[in-house]
XYZ file of C-alpha atoms in Angstrom:
361
model
C -25.074 17.553 16.051
C -28.470 18.654 13.912
C -29.256 18.472 10.780
C -29.520 22.088 11.090
C -26.028 22.778 11.501
C -24.917 21.035 8.047
C -22.757 23.351 5.690
C -23.262 21.252 2.680
C -21.991 24.508 0.183
C -18.959 26.903 1.895
C -20.713 30.228 2.215
C -19.823 32.429 -1.180
C -17.303 35.849 0.617
C -15.833 37.435 -2.253
C -17.172 37.966 -5.656
C -15.308 40.762 -6.932
C -11.941 39.564 -8.582
C -11.747 39.130 -12.240
C -10.765 35.746 -13.493
C -9.610 34.863 -17.018
C -10.380 31.817 -18.565
C -7.486 29.508 -20.171
C -9.846 26.364 -21.857
C -12.546 25.287 -23.875
C -13.627 22.107 -23.343
C -15.735 20.704 -20.866
C -14.385 21.338 -17.328
C -14.432 24.971 -17.864
C -17.181 25.887 -20.097
C -19.929 23.191 -18.162
C -18.155 23.448 -14.326
C -16.559 26.635 -13.929
C -18.521 29.001 -15.848
C -21.387 27.546 -15.085
C -20.869 27.545 -11.680
C -18.847 31.246 -11.201
C -22.355 32.231 -13.378
C -23.825 30.967 -10.497
C -22.036 32.306 -7.655
C -21.289 36.116 -9.715
C -18.107 35.855 -10.322
C -17.122 38.025 -13.130
C -15.619 36.133 -15.932
C -13.781 39.298 -18.297
C -12.413 37.105 -20.837
C -11.788 34.005 -22.920
C -9.201 31.878 -25.062
C -8.597 28.892 -25.686
C -5.852 26.736 -29.189
C -8.832 27.361 -31.271
C -10.236 30.849 -30.171
C -13.810 29.585 -32.873
C -14.017 27.086 -29.808
C -13.726 30.062 -27.324
C -15.902 31.864 -28.611
C -18.119 29.525 -28.618
C -17.971 29.118 -25.094
C -17.905 32.724 -24.747
C -21.217 33.643 -26.647
C -22.559 31.100 -24.422
C -21.615 32.450 -21.175
C -21.693 35.509 -22.040
C -18.293 37.398 -21.774
C -16.858 40.384 -23.426
C -13.526 39.811 -24.985
C -11.621 36.242 -26.293
C -7.890 36.595 -26.923
C -6.419 34.371 -30.080
C -4.308 32.938 -26.901
C -3.946 32.114 -23.965
C -0.441 34.018 -24.219
C -2.204 37.015 -24.988
C -5.109 36.345 -22.445
C -1.351 36.388 -19.634
C -1.517 39.625 -20.682
C -4.277 41.189 -20.617
C -3.732 43.892 -18.347
C -7.767 43.142 -16.871
C -7.512 39.748 -15.753
C -6.517 39.038 -12.133
C -7.280 35.586 -11.753
C -5.866 32.987 -14.724
C -7.693 29.733 -14.335
C -6.454 27.160 -16.513
C -7.778 24.595 -17.749
C -5.566 22.555 -19.961
C -3.184 19.723 -20.456
C -1.365 18.802 -17.855
C 1.949 18.941 -20.593
C 1.877 22.185 -21.038
C -0.055 23.527 -18.107
C 3.012 24.526 -15.887
C 4.143 27.094 -18.788
C 1.107 29.481 -18.811
C 1.221 28.741 -15.047
C 4.833 30.420 -14.690
C 3.591 33.388 -17.458
C 0.535 34.422 -15.251
C 2.559 34.171 -11.899
C 5.024 36.428 -13.705
C 2.257 38.703 -15.185
C 2.415 42.412 -12.622
C -0.946 42.308 -12.376
C -2.352 38.457 -11.729
C -2.914 38.592 -8.950
C -3.815 34.151 -8.857
C -2.973 30.718 -10.355
C -6.139 27.970 -10.092
C -4.572 25.141 -12.133
C -5.979 21.481 -12.835
C -4.814 18.259 -11.801
C -2.391 16.519 -12.314
C 0.055 20.048 -12.514
C 2.643 18.713 -14.078
C 2.725 14.734 -15.844
C 6.412 15.250 -13.195
C 6.534 15.207 -9.131
C 9.530 17.310 -9.721
C 7.735 19.825 -12.708
C 5.196 21.154 -9.248
C 7.721 20.878 -6.896
C 9.118 23.411 -8.377
C 6.399 25.162 -9.356
C 5.286 25.717 -5.882
C 8.490 26.689 -4.901
C 9.015 29.580 -7.783
C 5.117 30.063 -7.001
C 5.982 31.078 -3.720
C 8.715 33.035 -4.838
C 6.387 35.416 -6.673
C 4.212 35.380 -3.397
C 0.860 34.308 -5.241
C -1.632 31.854 -4.931
C -1.281 28.830 -6.506
C -4.528 27.068 -5.776
C -5.145 23.476 -7.560
C -8.413 22.246 -8.649
C -9.092 19.684 -6.107
C -13.214 20.009 -6.203
C -13.840 16.957 -4.948
C -13.590 18.279 -1.395
C -16.421 20.226 -2.399
C -18.390 17.856 -3.187
C -21.742 18.553 -0.823
C -20.660 14.806 0.884
C -17.786 15.066 1.391
C -18.135 18.667 2.640
C -20.559 17.623 5.606
C -19.071 14.311 6.078
C -15.686 15.991 7.248
C -17.977 18.694 9.780
C -18.762 15.419 11.703
C -15.543 13.573 11.595
C -14.059 17.141 13.076
C -17.853 17.220 15.433
C -15.788 13.389 16.821
C -18.998 12.649 16.020
C -17.736 9.268 15.074
C -15.552 8.665 17.526
C -12.217 7.165 16.191
C -11.713 6.371 12.832
C -11.499 2.940 12.151
C -12.027 2.836 8.673
C -12.983 4.796 5.016
C -13.522 3.405 1.911
C -15.101 5.595 -1.448
C -16.297 2.180 -4.528
C -16.549 3.133 -7.225
C -17.472 1.996 -10.280
C -18.160 4.047 -13.215
C -17.093 5.165 -16.758
C -14.785 7.615 -17.330
C -14.587 9.721 -20.042
C -11.152 10.408 -20.658
C -9.725 13.579 -22.426
C -8.250 13.529 -26.211
C -4.625 14.504 -24.408
C -4.677 11.198 -21.832
C -3.636 8.957 -24.720
C -0.595 10.860 -25.424
C 0.390 9.172 -21.725
C 1.554 6.267 -19.818
C -0.151 6.858 -16.743
C -4.465 7.019 -17.675
C -6.506 5.999 -14.156
C -4.128 7.092 -10.641
C -2.827 10.582 -12.095
C -6.667 11.256 -13.418
C -9.512 9.434 -12.010
C -7.976 8.026 -8.384
C -6.279 11.443 -7.801
C -9.510 12.589 -6.559
C -10.153 9.645 -4.195
C -7.465 9.979 -2.735
C -7.398 14.157 -2.247
C -10.198 13.194 -0.624
C -8.606 10.872 1.690
C -6.013 13.340 2.439
C -8.139 16.194 3.482
C -11.027 13.649 5.614
C -7.815 12.386 7.614
C -4.798 13.479 5.908
C -1.528 12.758 5.735
C -1.959 8.168 5.673
C 1.893 6.366 6.033
C 1.959 3.296 3.872
C 0.207 2.828 0.318
C -0.605 -0.486 -1.718
C -1.920 0.162 -5.399
C -2.767 -2.909 -7.705
C -3.603 -2.237 -11.084
C -5.174 -4.254 -14.410
C -5.716 -2.542 -17.862
C -9.529 -1.420 -18.754
C -10.335 -3.978 -21.872
C -12.470 -0.864 -23.080
C -9.745 1.690 -23.006
C -8.207 1.085 -25.807
C -4.653 3.229 -25.908
C -1.857 1.271 -24.112
C -2.131 2.506 -20.278
C 0.513 0.997 -17.551
C -2.232 1.572 -14.999
C -6.620 0.397 -15.565
C -8.708 -0.601 -13.486
C -7.480 0.527 -9.721
C -7.373 -0.375 -5.936
C -5.634 0.941 -3.241
C -4.990 0.524 0.114
C -3.880 3.765 2.372
C -2.099 3.138 6.457
C -3.246 6.165 8.989
C -0.509 7.194 11.926
C -3.136 6.714 14.060
C -4.514 2.327 12.823
C -7.122 3.595 10.315
C -7.654 1.665 7.411
C -9.084 3.126 3.889
C -9.564 1.675 0.369
C -10.072 3.190 -1.940
C -11.557 1.313 -5.599
C -10.772 2.631 -9.341
C -13.486 0.004 -11.459
C -13.613 2.347 -15.019
C -14.027 -1.092 -16.449
C -18.002 -1.026 -14.710
C -19.453 -4.427 -16.743
C -20.116 -3.509 -20.543
C -21.884 -0.922 -21.304
C -24.318 -0.819 -24.410
C -27.318 -0.086 -26.418
C -29.741 -2.167 -24.306
C -27.296 -3.401 -21.477
C -28.497 -1.707 -18.475
C -25.066 -1.034 -16.255
C -25.250 -0.082 -12.831
C -22.500 2.660 -11.992
C -22.167 4.156 -8.955
C -19.897 6.216 -6.932
C -19.827 4.761 -3.198
C -18.507 5.611 0.367
C -18.770 4.638 3.996
C -16.082 5.893 6.797
C -16.565 3.062 10.334
C -15.867 5.131 13.812
C -15.216 3.871 16.891
C -18.958 5.503 17.620
C -20.663 4.890 14.553
C -21.276 5.092 10.505
C -20.975 7.475 8.026
C -22.468 6.432 4.366
C -23.009 8.058 1.166
C -23.400 8.845 -2.755
C -21.283 10.453 -4.830
C -23.068 11.322 -7.855
C -21.611 12.148 -10.224
C -21.260 8.850 -12.776
C -25.740 9.714 -12.686
C -26.196 14.009 -12.780
C -27.760 14.101 -9.230
C -26.367 15.078 -5.924
C -24.472 13.470 -3.859
C -26.067 11.567 -0.252
C -25.117 11.314 3.880
C -26.714 9.255 6.220
C -25.274 8.630 9.401
C -26.051 7.109 12.333
C -23.791 7.440 15.826
C -24.572 6.343 19.001
C -25.678 9.276 21.839
C -26.201 11.909 18.369
C -29.359 10.629 16.248
C -30.520 8.400 19.032
C -29.969 5.456 17.554
C -31.742 6.206 13.980
C -30.682 6.923 10.131
C -29.954 10.386 10.195
C -29.559 11.823 5.919
C -29.769 16.373 5.232
C -30.407 16.806 2.766
C -29.368 19.175 -0.559
C -29.767 19.963 -3.856
C -27.101 21.538 -5.014
C -24.719 18.328 -6.941
C -20.299 17.743 -7.084
C -20.015 19.408 -11.079
C -20.737 21.901 -11.241
C -21.692 23.171 -7.880
C -18.543 22.393 -6.214
C -16.503 24.493 -8.654
C -18.078 27.651 -6.740
C -16.023 26.450 -3.449
C -12.836 25.737 -5.393
C -13.018 29.630 -6.711
C -14.452 31.564 -3.583
C -11.392 30.223 -1.460
C -8.764 31.539 -4.332
C -10.908 34.964 -3.618
C -10.774 35.433 0.222
C -6.960 33.963 -0.108
C -6.587 37.176 -2.273
C -9.312 38.208 -0.181
C -7.536 37.893 3.331
C -3.344 37.691 1.993
C -4.134 33.687 3.932
C -2.976 30.550 2.050
C -5.632 29.243 -0.204
C -7.377 25.933 1.100
C -6.460 24.423 -2.398
C -2.917 25.674 -1.752
C -0.012 23.639 -4.408
C 2.462 23.106 -1.436
C -0.688 20.780 -0.761
C -1.724 19.210 -3.541
C 2.248 19.062 -4.312
C 0.800 15.794 -0.782
C -1.438 14.469 -2.721
C 0.824 14.219 -6.162
C 3.296 12.786 -3.761
C 1.143 9.768 -2.609
C -0.399 8.904 -6.621
C 4.024 8.594 -7.272
C 4.543 6.660 -4.262
C 1.221 4.391 -5.717
C 2.885 3.959 -8.495
C 5.694 3.094 -7.022
C 3.705 0.493 -4.920
C 2.734 -0.585 -8.505
C 5.905 -1.251 -9.834
C 7.316 -3.383 -7.242
C 4.764 -4.996 -6.129
C 5.403 -3.557 -2.224
C 3.845 -1.811 0.546
C 5.015 1.377 0.079
C 6.265 3.292 3.305
C 6.099 7.497 2.735
C 6.988 10.765 5.075
C 4.605 13.138 3.360
C 5.061 15.786 5.613
C 8.612 16.068 3.898
C 6.511 17.720 1.131
Protein backbone atom coordinates (compact mmCIF):
# COMPACT_ATOMS: atom_id res chain seq x y z
CA UNK A 1 0.00 0.00 0.00
CA UNK A 2 1.38 3.39 -0.97
CA UNK A 3 1.46 6.35 1.39
CA UNK A 4 -0.81 8.34 -0.95
CA UNK A 5 -3.58 5.77 -0.51
CA UNK A 6 -4.13 6.51 3.18
CA UNK A 7 -7.20 8.43 4.28
CA UNK A 8 -6.65 9.72 7.83
CA UNK A 9 -9.87 11.76 7.77
CA UNK A 10 -13.19 10.78 6.21
CA UNK A 11 -14.68 12.63 3.27
CA UNK A 12 -17.53 14.94 4.22
CA UNK A 13 -20.36 13.74 1.98
CA UNK A 14 -23.36 15.40 3.66
CA UNK A 15 -23.60 18.64 5.62
CA UNK A 16 -27.23 19.73 5.33
CA UNK A 17 -29.09 18.47 8.41
CA UNK A 18 -29.72 21.04 11.13
CA UNK A 19 -28.15 20.26 14.51
CA UNK A 20 -29.42 21.19 17.96
CA UNK A 21 -26.67 20.99 20.59
CA UNK A 22 -27.50 19.98 24.17
CA UNK A 23 -24.69 20.76 26.61
CA UNK A 24 -22.16 23.56 26.99
CA UNK A 25 -19.18 21.85 28.60
CA UNK A 26 -15.72 21.19 27.21
CA UNK A 27 -16.71 18.31 24.93
CA UNK A 28 -19.45 20.30 23.24
CA UNK A 29 -17.76 23.71 23.24
CA UNK A 30 -14.22 22.66 22.29
CA UNK A 31 -14.76 19.46 20.30
CA UNK A 32 -18.22 19.05 18.75
CA UNK A 33 -18.81 22.66 17.81
CA UNK A 34 -15.22 23.32 16.75
CA UNK A 35 -15.40 20.34 14.41
CA UNK A 36 -18.81 21.30 13.04
CA UNK A 37 -17.66 24.84 12.31
CA UNK A 38 -14.67 23.52 10.37
CA UNK A 39 -16.78 21.03 8.42
CA UNK A 40 -19.61 23.45 7.73
CA UNK A 41 -22.30 21.51 9.59
CA UNK A 42 -25.27 23.76 10.42
CA UNK A 43 -25.87 24.19 14.17
CA UNK A 44 -29.17 26.03 14.61
CA UNK A 45 -29.75 25.92 18.38
CA UNK A 46 -28.16 25.15 21.74
CA UNK A 47 -29.36 24.52 25.30
CA UNK A 48 -27.80 23.39 28.55
CA UNK A 49 -28.60 23.09 32.25
CA UNK A 50 -27.68 26.77 32.62
CA UNK A 51 -28.89 29.14 29.93
CA UNK A 52 -26.07 31.61 30.65
CA UNK A 53 -23.48 28.94 29.87
CA UNK A 54 -25.31 28.01 26.69
CA UNK A 55 -25.37 31.68 25.68
CA UNK A 56 -21.59 31.98 26.10
CA UNK A 57 -21.04 29.00 23.84
CA UNK A 58 -23.62 30.30 21.36
CA UNK A 59 -21.82 33.63 21.18
CA UNK A 60 -18.50 31.86 20.62
CA UNK A 61 -19.81 29.72 17.74
CA UNK A 62 -22.44 32.08 16.28
CA UNK A 63 -25.41 29.88 17.14
CA UNK A 64 -28.57 31.92 16.60
CA UNK A 65 -31.01 30.30 19.04
CA UNK A 66 -30.47 29.60 22.75
CA UNK A 67 -33.26 27.63 24.38
CA UNK A 68 -34.14 27.79 28.07
CA UNK A 69 -34.00 24.00 28.50
CA UNK A 70 -32.89 20.90 26.60
CA UNK A 71 -36.54 19.89 26.33
CA UNK A 72 -37.37 23.18 24.60
CA UNK A 73 -34.57 22.55 22.11
CA UNK A 74 -35.90 19.07 21.34
CA UNK A 75 -39.33 20.61 20.67
CA UNK A 76 -37.87 23.16 18.23
CA UNK A 77 -39.13 22.13 14.75
CA UNK A 78 -35.99 23.54 13.14
CA UNK A 79 -33.82 20.85 14.81
CA UNK A 80 -33.27 17.69 12.76
CA UNK A 81 -30.38 16.11 14.70
CA UNK A 82 -30.27 16.25 18.49
CA UNK A 83 -26.63 16.18 19.61
CA UNK A 84 -26.40 15.40 23.34
CA UNK A 85 -23.38 15.97 25.60
CA UNK A 86 -24.91 15.30 29.00
CA UNK A 87 -24.21 13.08 32.03
CA UNK A 88 -25.24 9.44 31.48
CA UNK A 89 -27.79 9.44 34.30
CA UNK A 90 -29.70 12.25 32.53
CA UNK A 91 -29.03 11.32 28.90
CA UNK A 92 -31.59 8.48 28.45
CA UNK A 93 -34.57 10.73 29.21
CA UNK A 94 -33.41 13.25 26.62
CA UNK A 95 -32.83 10.50 24.04
CA UNK A 96 -36.38 9.23 24.57
CA UNK A 97 -37.83 12.72 24.14
CA UNK A 98 -35.83 13.21 20.95
CA UNK A 99 -36.92 9.85 19.52
CA UNK A 100 -40.55 10.83 20.18
CA UNK A 101 -40.28 14.25 18.48
CA UNK A 102 -41.69 13.90 14.93
CA UNK A 103 -39.35 16.47 13.36
CA UNK A 104 -36.15 14.90 14.81
CA UNK A 105 -34.48 12.63 12.27
CA UNK A 106 -31.60 11.26 14.39
CA UNK A 107 -29.83 11.45 17.74
CA UNK A 108 -26.13 11.54 18.63
CA UNK A 109 -25.47 10.48 22.24
CA UNK A 110 -22.39 10.28 24.42
CA UNK A 111 -20.75 7.24 25.97
CA UNK A 112 -21.56 5.65 28.24
CA UNK A 113 -25.01 5.63 26.70
CA UNK A 114 -26.57 4.90 30.10
CA UNK A 115 -25.54 3.80 33.57
CA UNK A 116 -26.53 0.18 32.97
CA UNK A 117 -26.29 -2.31 30.13
CA UNK A 118 -30.00 -3.09 30.53
CA UNK A 119 -30.97 0.53 29.89
CA UNK A 120 -28.60 0.74 26.91
CA UNK A 121 -30.32 -2.30 25.42
CA UNK A 122 -33.70 -0.70 26.05
CA UNK A 123 -32.63 2.49 24.25
CA UNK A 124 -31.37 0.41 21.33
CA UNK A 125 -34.74 -1.31 21.03
CA UNK A 126 -36.70 1.94 21.42
CA UNK A 127 -34.67 3.63 18.67
CA UNK A 128 -35.35 0.69 16.37
CA UNK A 129 -39.05 0.87 17.14
CA UNK A 130 -39.03 4.62 16.44
CA UNK A 131 -37.28 4.02 13.12
CA UNK A 132 -34.67 6.67 13.86
CA UNK A 133 -30.85 6.38 13.90
CA UNK A 134 -29.36 6.57 17.39
CA UNK A 135 -25.59 6.96 17.15
CA UNK A 136 -23.08 6.88 20.01
CA UNK A 137 -20.01 9.10 19.99
CA UNK A 138 -17.15 6.55 20.01
CA UNK A 139 -14.85 9.24 18.61
CA UNK A 140 -11.53 7.40 19.02
CA UNK A 141 -12.46 5.34 15.96
CA UNK A 142 -12.00 8.56 13.98
CA UNK A 143 -8.58 9.33 15.44
CA UNK A 144 -6.35 9.60 12.38
CA UNK A 145 -3.91 6.86 13.43
CA UNK A 146 -6.81 4.47 14.12
CA UNK A 147 -8.34 5.20 10.70
CA UNK A 148 -5.06 4.55 8.88
CA UNK A 149 -4.28 1.47 10.99
CA UNK A 150 -7.68 0.02 10.08
CA UNK A 151 -6.92 0.58 6.40
CA UNK A 152 -3.57 -1.20 6.76
CA UNK A 153 -5.17 -4.12 8.60
CA UNK A 154 -7.95 -4.42 6.02
CA UNK A 155 -5.37 -4.49 3.21
CA UNK A 156 -3.75 -7.59 4.75
CA UNK A 157 -0.31 -5.98 4.66
CA UNK A 158 0.46 -6.98 8.26
CA UNK A 159 -0.70 -10.55 7.74
CA UNK A 160 -2.64 -12.19 10.56
CA UNK A 161 -2.68 -10.04 13.70
CA UNK A 162 -0.89 -11.78 16.57
CA UNK A 163 -0.61 -9.17 19.35
CA UNK A 164 -1.98 -5.67 19.92
CA UNK A 165 -1.54 -3.13 22.70
CA UNK A 166 -2.80 0.30 23.70
CA UNK A 167 -0.62 1.69 26.50
CA UNK A 168 -1.87 4.82 28.25
CA UNK A 169 0.09 6.77 30.85
CA UNK A 170 -1.85 10.01 31.02
CA UNK A 171 -4.10 11.92 33.41
CA UNK A 172 -7.69 12.48 32.27
CA UNK A 173 -9.84 15.38 33.33
CA UNK A 174 -12.55 13.58 35.29
CA UNK A 175 -15.85 15.42 34.83
CA UNK A 176 -17.45 16.59 38.06
CA UNK A 177 -20.56 14.46 37.68
CA UNK A 178 -18.44 11.29 37.87
CA UNK A 179 -18.02 11.85 41.61
CA UNK A 180 -21.55 10.57 42.06
CA UNK A 181 -20.81 7.23 40.39
CA UNK A 182 -18.93 4.20 41.71
CA UNK A 183 -17.45 3.28 38.33
CA UNK A 184 -14.68 5.41 36.88
CA UNK A 185 -11.89 4.38 34.51
CA UNK A 186 -13.35 1.41 32.67
CA UNK A 187 -16.61 3.21 31.89
CA UNK A 188 -15.10 6.57 31.02
CA UNK A 189 -11.54 6.00 29.74
CA UNK A 190 -10.95 2.32 28.94
CA UNK A 191 -14.16 2.38 26.89
CA UNK A 192 -12.31 4.37 24.20
CA UNK A 193 -9.60 1.73 23.91
CA UNK A 194 -11.83 -1.33 24.19
CA UNK A 195 -14.12 0.06 21.50
CA UNK A 196 -11.13 0.88 19.28
CA UNK A 197 -9.90 -2.71 19.62
CA UNK A 198 -13.37 -3.94 18.59
CA UNK A 199 -13.27 -1.54 15.62
CA UNK A 200 -9.90 -2.92 14.54
CA UNK A 201 -10.30 -6.64 15.22
CA UNK A 202 -13.96 -7.51 15.83
CA UNK A 203 -15.46 -8.99 18.96
CA UNK A 204 -13.26 -10.72 21.55
CA UNK A 205 -14.47 -13.88 23.27
CA UNK A 206 -12.49 -13.52 26.53
CA UNK A 207 -11.78 -10.57 28.81
CA UNK A 208 -9.65 -10.35 31.95
CA UNK A 209 -9.35 -7.08 33.90
CA UNK A 210 -7.55 -6.08 37.08
CA UNK A 211 -7.47 -2.72 38.83
CA UNK A 212 -6.28 -0.64 41.74
CA UNK A 213 -7.35 2.78 42.96
CA UNK A 214 -5.77 5.96 41.60
CA UNK A 215 -3.97 7.79 44.47
CA UNK A 216 -4.71 11.18 42.92
CA UNK A 217 -8.47 10.69 42.65
CA UNK A 218 -9.91 11.79 45.99
CA UNK A 219 -13.54 10.72 45.50
CA UNK A 220 -14.64 7.10 46.01
CA UNK A 221 -14.14 4.83 43.01
CA UNK A 222 -13.87 1.10 42.37
CA UNK A 223 -11.56 1.26 39.35
CA UNK A 224 -8.59 3.61 38.96
CA UNK A 225 -5.57 2.15 37.15
CA UNK A 226 -6.88 -0.65 34.90
CA UNK A 227 -5.20 -3.39 32.85
CA UNK A 228 -7.39 -5.46 30.51
CA UNK A 229 -6.44 -8.42 28.33
CA UNK A 230 -8.66 -9.50 25.44
CA UNK A 231 -8.47 -12.78 23.54
CA UNK A 232 -10.07 -12.94 20.10
CA UNK A 233 -11.39 -16.04 18.29
CA UNK A 234 -8.36 -16.01 15.96
CA UNK A 235 -6.02 -16.31 18.96
CA UNK A 236 -5.04 -12.63 18.84
CA UNK A 237 -4.13 -11.24 22.25
CA UNK A 238 -4.71 -7.54 22.99
CA UNK A 239 -3.68 -5.55 26.04
CA UNK A 240 -5.27 -2.25 27.10
CA UNK A 241 -3.57 -0.31 29.90
CA UNK A 242 -5.05 2.82 31.48
CA UNK A 243 -2.52 4.25 33.93
CA UNK A 244 -4.45 7.34 34.94
CA UNK A 245 -1.96 8.00 37.77
CA UNK A 246 1.04 8.41 35.44
CA UNK A 247 3.28 9.59 38.25
CA UNK A 248 3.14 12.85 40.19
CA UNK A 249 1.82 15.96 38.52
CA UNK A 250 2.92 19.09 40.33
CA UNK A 251 4.80 22.32 39.73
CA UNK A 252 8.39 21.69 38.70
CA UNK A 253 7.84 18.00 37.96
CA UNK A 254 8.53 17.04 34.33
CA UNK A 255 6.09 14.26 33.56
CA UNK A 256 6.05 12.09 30.43
CA UNK A 257 2.37 11.57 29.78
CA UNK A 258 1.73 9.61 26.60
CA UNK A 259 -0.41 7.01 24.86
CA UNK A 260 1.23 4.54 22.49
CA UNK A 261 -0.11 1.58 20.53
CA UNK A 262 1.38 -1.38 18.67
CA UNK A 263 0.04 -4.15 16.42
CA UNK A 264 2.18 -7.14 15.46
CA UNK A 265 1.17 -9.40 12.57
CA UNK A 266 2.69 -12.37 10.79
CA UNK A 267 3.98 -10.11 7.99
CA UNK A 268 4.59 -6.78 9.67
CA UNK A 269 4.29 -4.37 12.56
CA UNK A 270 2.49 -1.06 12.98
CA UNK A 271 3.05 1.30 15.88
CA UNK A 272 2.07 4.81 16.81
CA UNK A 273 0.97 7.39 19.34
CA UNK A 274 -2.30 9.01 20.33
CA UNK A 275 -1.61 12.73 20.54
CA UNK A 276 -4.46 13.66 22.88
CA UNK A 277 -2.45 14.04 26.15
CA UNK A 278 -0.13 16.66 24.64
CA UNK A 279 -2.50 18.25 22.10
CA UNK A 280 -0.50 16.95 19.14
CA UNK A 281 -1.44 14.96 16.06
CA UNK A 282 -1.42 11.20 16.47
CA UNK A 283 1.28 9.26 14.60
CA UNK A 284 1.71 5.95 12.81
CA UNK A 285 4.62 3.99 11.35
CA UNK A 286 4.57 0.53 9.82
CA UNK A 287 6.93 -1.99 8.27
CA UNK A 288 5.56 -4.94 6.29
CA UNK A 289 7.15 -7.69 4.21
CA UNK A 290 6.86 -7.11 0.49
CA UNK A 291 5.21 -3.72 1.00
CA UNK A 292 7.60 -1.20 2.55
CA UNK A 293 10.94 -2.54 1.29
CA UNK A 294 12.06 -3.35 4.81
CA UNK A 295 11.77 0.30 5.84
CA UNK A 296 9.45 2.04 8.27
CA UNK A 297 6.81 4.11 6.47
CA UNK A 298 5.34 7.05 8.40
CA UNK A 299 2.42 8.85 6.72
CA UNK A 300 1.83 12.41 7.86
CA UNK A 301 -1.25 14.50 8.59
CA UNK A 302 -2.04 17.74 10.41
CA UNK A 303 -5.44 16.93 11.88
CA UNK A 304 -5.89 15.64 15.44
CA UNK A 305 -8.23 13.45 17.49
CA UNK A 306 -9.55 16.54 19.33
CA UNK A 307 -11.39 18.18 17.62
CA UNK A 308 -11.16 16.78 14.09
CA UNK A 309 -12.38 13.23 14.85
CA UNK A 310 -15.74 14.74 15.75
CA UNK A 311 -16.20 15.69 12.10
CA UNK A 312 -16.24 12.00 11.23
CA UNK A 313 -18.68 11.23 14.05
CA UNK A 314 -21.29 13.73 12.85
CA UNK A 315 -20.62 13.06 9.15
CA UNK A 316 -21.38 9.35 9.49
CA UNK A 317 -24.72 10.22 11.10
CA UNK A 318 -25.62 12.79 8.44
CA UNK A 319 -24.75 10.25 5.76
CA UNK A 320 -26.92 7.61 7.46
CA UNK A 321 -29.93 9.95 7.41
CA UNK A 322 -29.30 10.87 3.79
CA UNK A 323 -29.00 7.26 2.60
CA UNK A 324 -31.44 5.54 4.92
CA UNK A 325 -28.69 3.26 6.23
CA UNK A 326 -27.43 2.48 9.73
CA UNK A 327 -24.80 4.83 11.14
CA UNK A 328 -21.31 3.37 11.39
CA UNK A 329 -21.44 4.24 15.10
CA UNK A 330 -24.86 2.68 15.55
CA UNK A 331 -26.40 2.00 18.95
CA UNK A 332 -26.54 -1.77 18.45
CA UNK A 333 -22.78 -1.87 17.96
CA UNK A 334 -22.27 0.36 20.98
CA UNK A 335 -24.31 -1.99 23.15
CA UNK A 336 -21.68 -4.64 22.36
CA UNK A 337 -18.96 -2.28 23.60
CA UNK A 338 -21.00 -1.67 26.75
CA UNK A 339 -21.38 -5.44 27.18
CA UNK A 340 -17.60 -5.78 26.94
CA UNK A 341 -17.13 -3.08 29.60
CA UNK A 342 -19.69 -4.84 31.81
CA UNK A 343 -17.81 -8.12 31.40
CA UNK A 344 -14.57 -6.36 32.37
CA UNK A 345 -16.20 -5.18 35.61
CA UNK A 346 -17.43 -8.73 36.19
CA UNK A 347 -13.87 -9.97 35.72
CA UNK A 348 -12.61 -7.51 38.34
CA UNK A 349 -15.37 -8.35 40.81
CA UNK A 350 -14.99 -12.12 40.45
CA UNK A 351 -11.22 -12.23 39.95
CA UNK A 352 -11.36 -14.38 36.83
CA UNK A 353 -11.44 -14.45 33.05
CA UNK A 354 -14.92 -13.95 31.58
CA UNK A 355 -16.02 -15.77 28.44
CA UNK A 356 -18.44 -13.76 26.35
CA UNK A 357 -20.40 -13.90 23.11
CA UNK A 358 -21.12 -10.34 22.01
CA UNK A 359 -23.08 -11.59 19.00
CA UNK A 360 -25.97 -12.20 21.42
CA UNK A 361 -26.34 -8.43 21.95
